Short mmCIF file of C-alpha atoms and ligand atoms in Angstrom, two decimals:
data_model
loop_
_atom_site.label_atom_id
_atom_site.label_comp_id
_atom_site.label_asym_id
_atom_site.label_seq_id
_atom_site.Cartn_x
_atom_site.Cartn_y
_atom_site.Cartn_z
CA MET A 1 -24.00 14.36 7.05
CA THR A 2 -24.51 14.39 10.79
CA THR A 3 -21.78 15.58 13.13
CA GLU A 4 -21.29 12.22 14.35
CA THR A 5 -20.74 10.67 10.90
CA ALA A 6 -18.36 13.61 10.05
CA HIS A 7 -16.33 13.05 13.05
CA THR A 8 -16.15 9.24 12.40
CA SER A 9 -15.01 9.77 8.83
CA ARG A 10 -12.33 12.04 10.07
CA THR A 11 -11.01 9.82 12.63
CA THR A 12 -11.10 6.31 11.06
CA GLY A 13 -8.23 5.01 9.00
CA LEU A 14 -4.69 6.34 8.75
CA ASP A 15 -3.72 9.94 9.78
CA VAL A 16 -0.04 10.82 9.40
CA ARG A 17 0.99 14.32 10.34
CA ASP A 18 4.35 16.23 10.00
CA LEU A 19 6.18 12.99 9.22
CA SER A 20 10.01 13.34 8.77
CA ALA A 21 12.27 10.39 8.38
CA GLY A 22 15.62 9.30 6.69
CA TYR A 23 18.74 7.16 7.16
CA GLY A 24 21.37 9.83 8.22
CA SER A 25 21.40 13.38 9.43
CA ALA A 26 19.33 14.83 6.68
CA PRO A 27 15.83 13.65 6.33
CA VAL A 28 14.71 11.92 3.23
CA VAL A 29 11.00 12.62 3.88
CA SER A 30 10.04 16.02 5.50
CA GLY A 31 6.88 17.44 6.87
CA LEU A 32 4.51 15.02 5.25
CA ASN A 33 0.89 14.88 5.97
CA LEU A 34 -1.23 11.96 4.74
CA ARG A 35 -4.80 10.93 5.40
CA VAL A 36 -6.17 7.59 4.15
CA GLY A 37 -9.67 6.97 5.29
CA ALA A 38 -11.10 3.45 6.30
CA GLY A 39 -11.96 1.70 3.08
CA GLU A 40 -10.03 4.19 1.00
CA VAL A 41 -7.17 3.45 -1.38
CA VAL A 42 -4.56 6.10 -1.92
CA ALA A 43 -1.81 5.70 -4.64
CA MET A 44 1.52 7.26 -4.10
CA LEU A 45 3.46 8.41 -7.16
CA GLY A 46 6.84 9.96 -7.54
CA ARG A 47 10.10 9.35 -9.32
CA ASN A 48 12.83 7.06 -8.20
CA GLY A 49 14.29 8.36 -4.79
CA ALA A 50 11.39 10.68 -4.04
CA GLY A 51 11.00 9.09 -0.79
CA LYS A 52 7.88 6.70 -1.24
CA THR A 53 9.33 3.63 0.23
CA THR A 54 10.83 5.59 3.10
CA THR A 55 7.45 7.02 3.80
CA LEU A 56 5.77 3.57 4.03
CA MET A 57 8.67 2.28 6.31
CA ALA A 58 8.32 5.16 8.61
CA ILE A 59 4.61 4.86 8.80
CA GLY A 60 4.70 1.32 9.46
CA GLY A 61 7.32 1.75 12.15
CA PHE A 62 9.97 -0.03 10.42
CA LEU A 63 12.10 3.00 10.12
CA LYS A 64 12.44 5.53 13.05
CA ARG A 65 10.63 8.84 12.55
CA ALA A 66 12.54 11.99 13.22
CA THR A 67 9.27 13.96 13.63
CA GLY A 68 5.62 13.36 13.30
CA THR A 69 2.73 11.39 14.58
CA VAL A 70 0.85 8.36 13.12
CA ALA A 71 -2.74 7.62 14.30
CA ILE A 72 -4.79 4.70 13.24
CA ASP A 73 -8.55 4.87 13.91
CA GLY A 74 -7.94 8.06 15.96
CA ALA A 75 -5.40 6.39 18.30
CA ALA A 76 -1.70 7.41 18.06
CA VAL A 77 0.82 4.56 17.59
CA ASP A 78 4.53 5.09 18.36
CA GLY A 79 7.37 4.47 16.04
CA ALA A 80 8.37 0.92 16.95
CA PRO A 81 7.05 -2.03 15.17
CA HIS A 82 5.71 -3.56 18.30
CA ARG A 83 2.93 -6.08 18.65
CA ARG A 84 0.01 -3.49 18.25
CA MET A 85 1.60 -1.93 15.25
CA ARG A 86 2.28 -5.28 13.65
CA ARG A 87 -1.32 -6.17 14.22
CA GLN A 88 -2.64 -3.09 12.92
CA VAL A 89 -0.33 -2.41 9.97
CA GLY A 90 0.30 -4.79 7.02
CA LEU A 91 3.45 -3.83 4.85
CA VAL A 92 3.93 -5.61 1.52
CA LEU A 93 7.33 -4.55 -0.07
CA GLU A 94 8.52 -5.03 -3.50
CA GLY A 95 9.92 -8.61 -3.78
CA ARG A 96 7.62 -11.24 -2.35
CA SER A 97 7.48 -12.15 1.15
CA VAL A 98 6.23 -15.74 1.28
CA PHE A 99 7.85 -18.94 2.80
CA PRO A 100 9.02 -20.70 -0.41
CA ALA A 101 9.24 -24.15 1.07
CA LEU A 102 5.64 -24.14 2.46
CA THR A 103 2.55 -24.59 0.34
CA THR A 104 0.19 -21.88 -0.51
CA ALA A 105 -2.28 -23.33 2.05
CA GLN A 106 0.40 -23.36 4.71
CA ASN A 107 1.49 -19.75 3.87
CA LEU A 108 -2.24 -18.67 4.30
CA LYS A 109 -2.52 -20.09 7.90
CA VAL A 110 -1.41 -16.74 9.38
CA GLY A 111 -4.45 -14.69 10.14
CA ARG A 112 -7.65 -13.68 11.57
CA VAL A 113 -9.85 -13.89 8.54
CA GLY A 114 -8.38 -17.10 7.33
CA GLN A 115 -7.84 -18.74 4.04
CA ALA A 116 -11.52 -18.51 2.82
CA GLU A 117 -11.48 -14.72 2.76
CA ALA A 118 -8.22 -14.71 0.96
CA LEU A 119 -9.49 -17.05 -1.73
CA ARG A 120 -12.69 -15.04 -2.08
CA VAL A 121 -10.59 -11.99 -3.03
CA PHE A 122 -7.90 -14.01 -4.97
CA PRO A 123 -9.71 -17.11 -6.43
CA ASP A 124 -6.61 -17.95 -8.57
CA LEU A 125 -4.89 -19.09 -5.37
CA GLY A 126 -7.58 -21.74 -4.88
CA GLY A 127 -6.14 -24.06 -7.64
CA ARG A 128 -2.55 -23.59 -6.20
CA LEU A 129 -3.17 -24.51 -2.46
CA ASN A 130 -0.89 -27.53 -2.46
CA VAL A 131 1.85 -26.08 -4.55
CA ARG A 132 5.01 -24.91 -2.76
CA ALA A 133 5.02 -21.08 -2.73
CA GLY A 134 8.60 -21.22 -4.17
CA SER A 135 7.14 -22.88 -7.37
CA LEU A 136 4.52 -20.26 -7.96
CA SER A 137 4.79 -17.71 -10.66
CA GLY A 138 6.08 -14.18 -9.82
CA GLY A 139 2.59 -12.88 -9.92
CA GLU A 140 1.18 -15.72 -7.84
CA GLN A 141 3.72 -15.19 -5.22
CA GLN A 142 2.85 -11.41 -5.09
CA MET A 143 -0.72 -12.34 -4.67
CA LEU A 144 0.22 -14.81 -1.97
CA SER A 145 2.29 -12.03 -0.17
CA LEU A 146 -0.70 -9.69 -0.38
CA ALA A 147 -3.13 -12.44 0.73
CA ARG A 148 -0.98 -13.20 3.69
CA ALA A 149 -1.03 -9.64 4.79
CA MET A 150 -4.78 -9.46 4.18
CA CYS A 151 -5.46 -12.54 6.26
CA ARG A 152 -4.13 -10.72 9.34
CA LEU A 153 -6.87 -8.26 8.81
CA PRO A 154 -4.72 -5.02 9.56
CA ARG A 155 -6.48 -1.54 9.76
CA VAL A 156 -3.92 -0.22 7.35
CA LEU A 157 -2.17 -1.93 4.45
CA LEU A 158 1.05 -0.28 2.96
CA LEU A 159 1.97 -1.77 -0.44
CA ASP A 160 5.05 -1.05 -2.37
CA GLU A 161 5.28 -1.33 -6.17
CA LEU A 162 3.22 -4.45 -6.54
CA SER A 163 3.03 -4.36 -10.22
CA PHE A 164 6.73 -4.33 -10.57
CA GLY A 165 7.66 -7.06 -13.26
CA LEU A 166 4.12 -8.50 -13.54
CA ALA A 167 1.93 -9.14 -16.45
CA PRO A 168 -0.96 -6.60 -16.95
CA VAL A 169 -3.53 -9.30 -16.42
CA MET A 170 -2.01 -10.21 -13.03
CA CYS A 171 -1.89 -6.48 -12.06
CA ASP A 172 -5.56 -6.15 -12.90
CA ARG A 173 -6.38 -9.14 -10.53
CA LEU A 174 -4.14 -7.73 -7.86
CA PHE A 175 -5.49 -4.29 -7.90
CA SER A 176 -9.17 -5.27 -8.05
CA GLY A 177 -8.57 -7.71 -5.07
CA ILE A 178 -7.07 -4.86 -3.10
CA ARG A 179 -10.14 -2.56 -3.85
CA GLN A 180 -12.57 -5.32 -2.95
CA PHE A 181 -10.70 -6.14 0.30
CA ALA A 182 -10.39 -2.48 1.35
CA ALA A 183 -14.01 -1.74 0.78
CA ASP A 184 -15.29 -4.90 2.45
CA HIS A 185 -13.29 -4.65 5.51
CA GLY A 186 -12.79 -0.84 5.82
CA ILE A 187 -9.08 -1.01 5.45
CA ALA A 188 -6.95 2.04 4.68
CA VAL A 189 -4.63 1.34 1.85
CA ALA A 190 -1.70 3.33 0.77
CA VAL A 191 -0.08 1.83 -2.38
CA VAL A 192 3.08 2.94 -4.13
CA GLU A 193 2.69 2.52 -7.76
CA GLN A 194 4.91 3.75 -10.65
CA HIS A 195 2.39 3.40 -13.49
CA LEU A 196 -0.25 6.04 -13.72
CA HIS A 197 -2.70 3.71 -15.47
CA TYR A 198 -2.77 1.25 -12.55
CA ALA A 199 -2.71 4.09 -9.86
CA ALA A 200 -5.93 5.42 -11.58
CA MET A 201 -7.48 1.99 -11.61
CA VAL A 202 -6.78 1.04 -7.96
CA ALA A 203 -7.04 4.32 -6.05
CA ASP A 204 -9.73 6.73 -4.92
CA ARG A 205 -7.07 9.44 -4.56
CA VAL A 206 -3.51 9.97 -5.67
CA VAL A 207 -0.69 11.82 -4.04
CA VAL A 208 2.51 12.75 -5.77
CA MET A 209 5.83 12.81 -3.86
CA HIS A 210 8.65 15.05 -5.01
CA GLN A 211 11.98 15.34 -3.11
CA GLY A 212 10.67 13.90 -0.02
CA ARG A 213 7.50 15.99 0.14
CA LEU A 214 3.86 15.64 -0.98
CA ALA A 215 3.66 18.00 -4.10
CA LEU A 216 0.24 17.21 -5.40
CA GLU A 217 -2.95 15.41 -4.23
CA LEU A 218 -5.91 14.78 -6.61
CA PRO A 219 -8.81 12.39 -7.11
CA SER A 220 -7.83 9.42 -9.26
CA SER A 221 -10.51 10.40 -11.78
CA GLU A 222 -8.32 13.42 -12.79
CA LEU A 223 -5.04 11.57 -12.96
CA LEU A 224 -5.07 10.40 -16.55
CA GLY A 225 -6.48 13.77 -17.74
CA ARG A 226 -3.48 15.46 -16.07
CA ARG A 227 -0.95 12.82 -17.09
CA GLY A 228 1.38 15.04 -19.29
CA GLU A 229 1.70 17.79 -16.77
CA ILE A 230 2.35 15.35 -13.86
CA GLU A 231 4.95 13.34 -15.73
CA GLN A 232 6.68 16.37 -16.85
CA LEU A 233 6.87 18.02 -13.46
CA TYR A 234 7.11 15.16 -11.19
CA LEU A 235 7.92 11.87 -12.82
CA GLY A 236 10.84 12.83 -14.88
CA GLY A 237 9.19 12.54 -18.35
CA PRO A 238 6.65 10.31 -19.91
CA ASP A 239 6.05 6.68 -18.79
CA LEU A 240 7.02 4.68 -21.90
CA SER A 241 6.14 1.35 -20.51
CA GLY A 242 2.73 1.46 -22.16
CA ALA A 243 0.99 0.77 -18.73
P1 ATP B 301 12.38 3.96 -5.59
O1 ATP B 301 11.32 3.73 -6.43
O2 ATP B 301 13.67 4.21 -6.36
O3 ATP B 301 12.49 2.97 -4.46
P2 ATP B 301 11.37 5.78 -3.63
O4 ATP B 301 10.54 7.03 -3.81
O5 ATP B 301 10.74 4.65 -2.98
O6 ATP B 301 11.97 5.41 -4.82
P3 ATP B 301 13.26 5.75 -1.34
O7 ATP B 301 13.41 4.28 -1.59
O8 ATP B 301 12.29 6.09 -0.28
O9 ATP B 301 12.59 6.26 -2.66
O10 ATP B 301 14.49 6.45 -1.34
C1 ATP B 301 14.61 7.81 -0.91
C2 ATP B 301 16.08 8.23 -0.76
O11 ATP B 301 16.56 7.41 0.42
C3 ATP B 301 16.95 7.81 -1.99
O12 ATP B 301 17.86 8.89 -2.12
C4 ATP B 301 17.65 6.61 -1.50
O13 ATP B 301 18.91 6.43 -2.07
C5 ATP B 301 17.76 6.76 0.09
N1 ATP B 301 17.82 5.53 0.69
C6 ATP B 301 16.89 4.55 0.53
N2 ATP B 301 17.13 3.47 1.51
C7 ATP B 301 18.20 3.77 1.96
C8 ATP B 301 19.05 3.11 2.93
N3 ATP B 301 18.72 1.95 3.52
N4 ATP B 301 20.03 3.84 3.50
C9 ATP B 301 20.51 4.99 2.91
N5 ATP B 301 19.72 5.71 2.16
C10 ATP B 301 18.71 5.14 1.66
#
């Protein structure tokens, strides 16, 4: 690897350093460092209340940071969800963010890459273009929320518990769409996921949060082999959902 290539790979994507954030005087998240390279998908695991959503909100500028810096492609962005941040960061939270009274096609008229690219990644939406978003299934709505965020072509996508309440077949489609889109457009993706199976499927790397800090980081290829230990130490026992 040349020096120039090494420098590029260090500076593209998302670089979070010493992040602390919370809701009152005591921080919920402390001293968190997180790198997600361009085109890379990182899954965040951790038990309820570990601080995963808080981390996403603080990175995205939707929650004020007490300390820390966030850089995208090597340029620092400040904490406010101002125009530049909104253009560069897509945040999809649990619970779907679509306009229910508008059709799928109308919901997709938001971005820079347009409907065709969203339909390439999520072909299922192609047959639902004239259906009101509020009449789509839960999985289709989640797919549409994600497609809306992707259409804006952000540099960073922050995704919170997309699989919540969805059938495995829909999760497979969502996660393979995310991987494809991240790779094709060089987007840095951080996805909070509670099921280890899906985290291993979608991510290149996995980080585990515990009590507001990053407790463990590993390649996703090692995740399922260390499942028992990780569940015991950080997730409060085995995942009995079968996923
Ligand atoms: P979960 O999967 O349960 O959402 P999480 O890891 O995403 O877990 P957070 O939602 O970041 O955790 O919550 C971390 C802590 O912050 C919890 O103790 C939670 O009660 C608290 N918290 C979250 N949102 C708020 C809020 N709006 N006001 C006050 N405290 C909050």
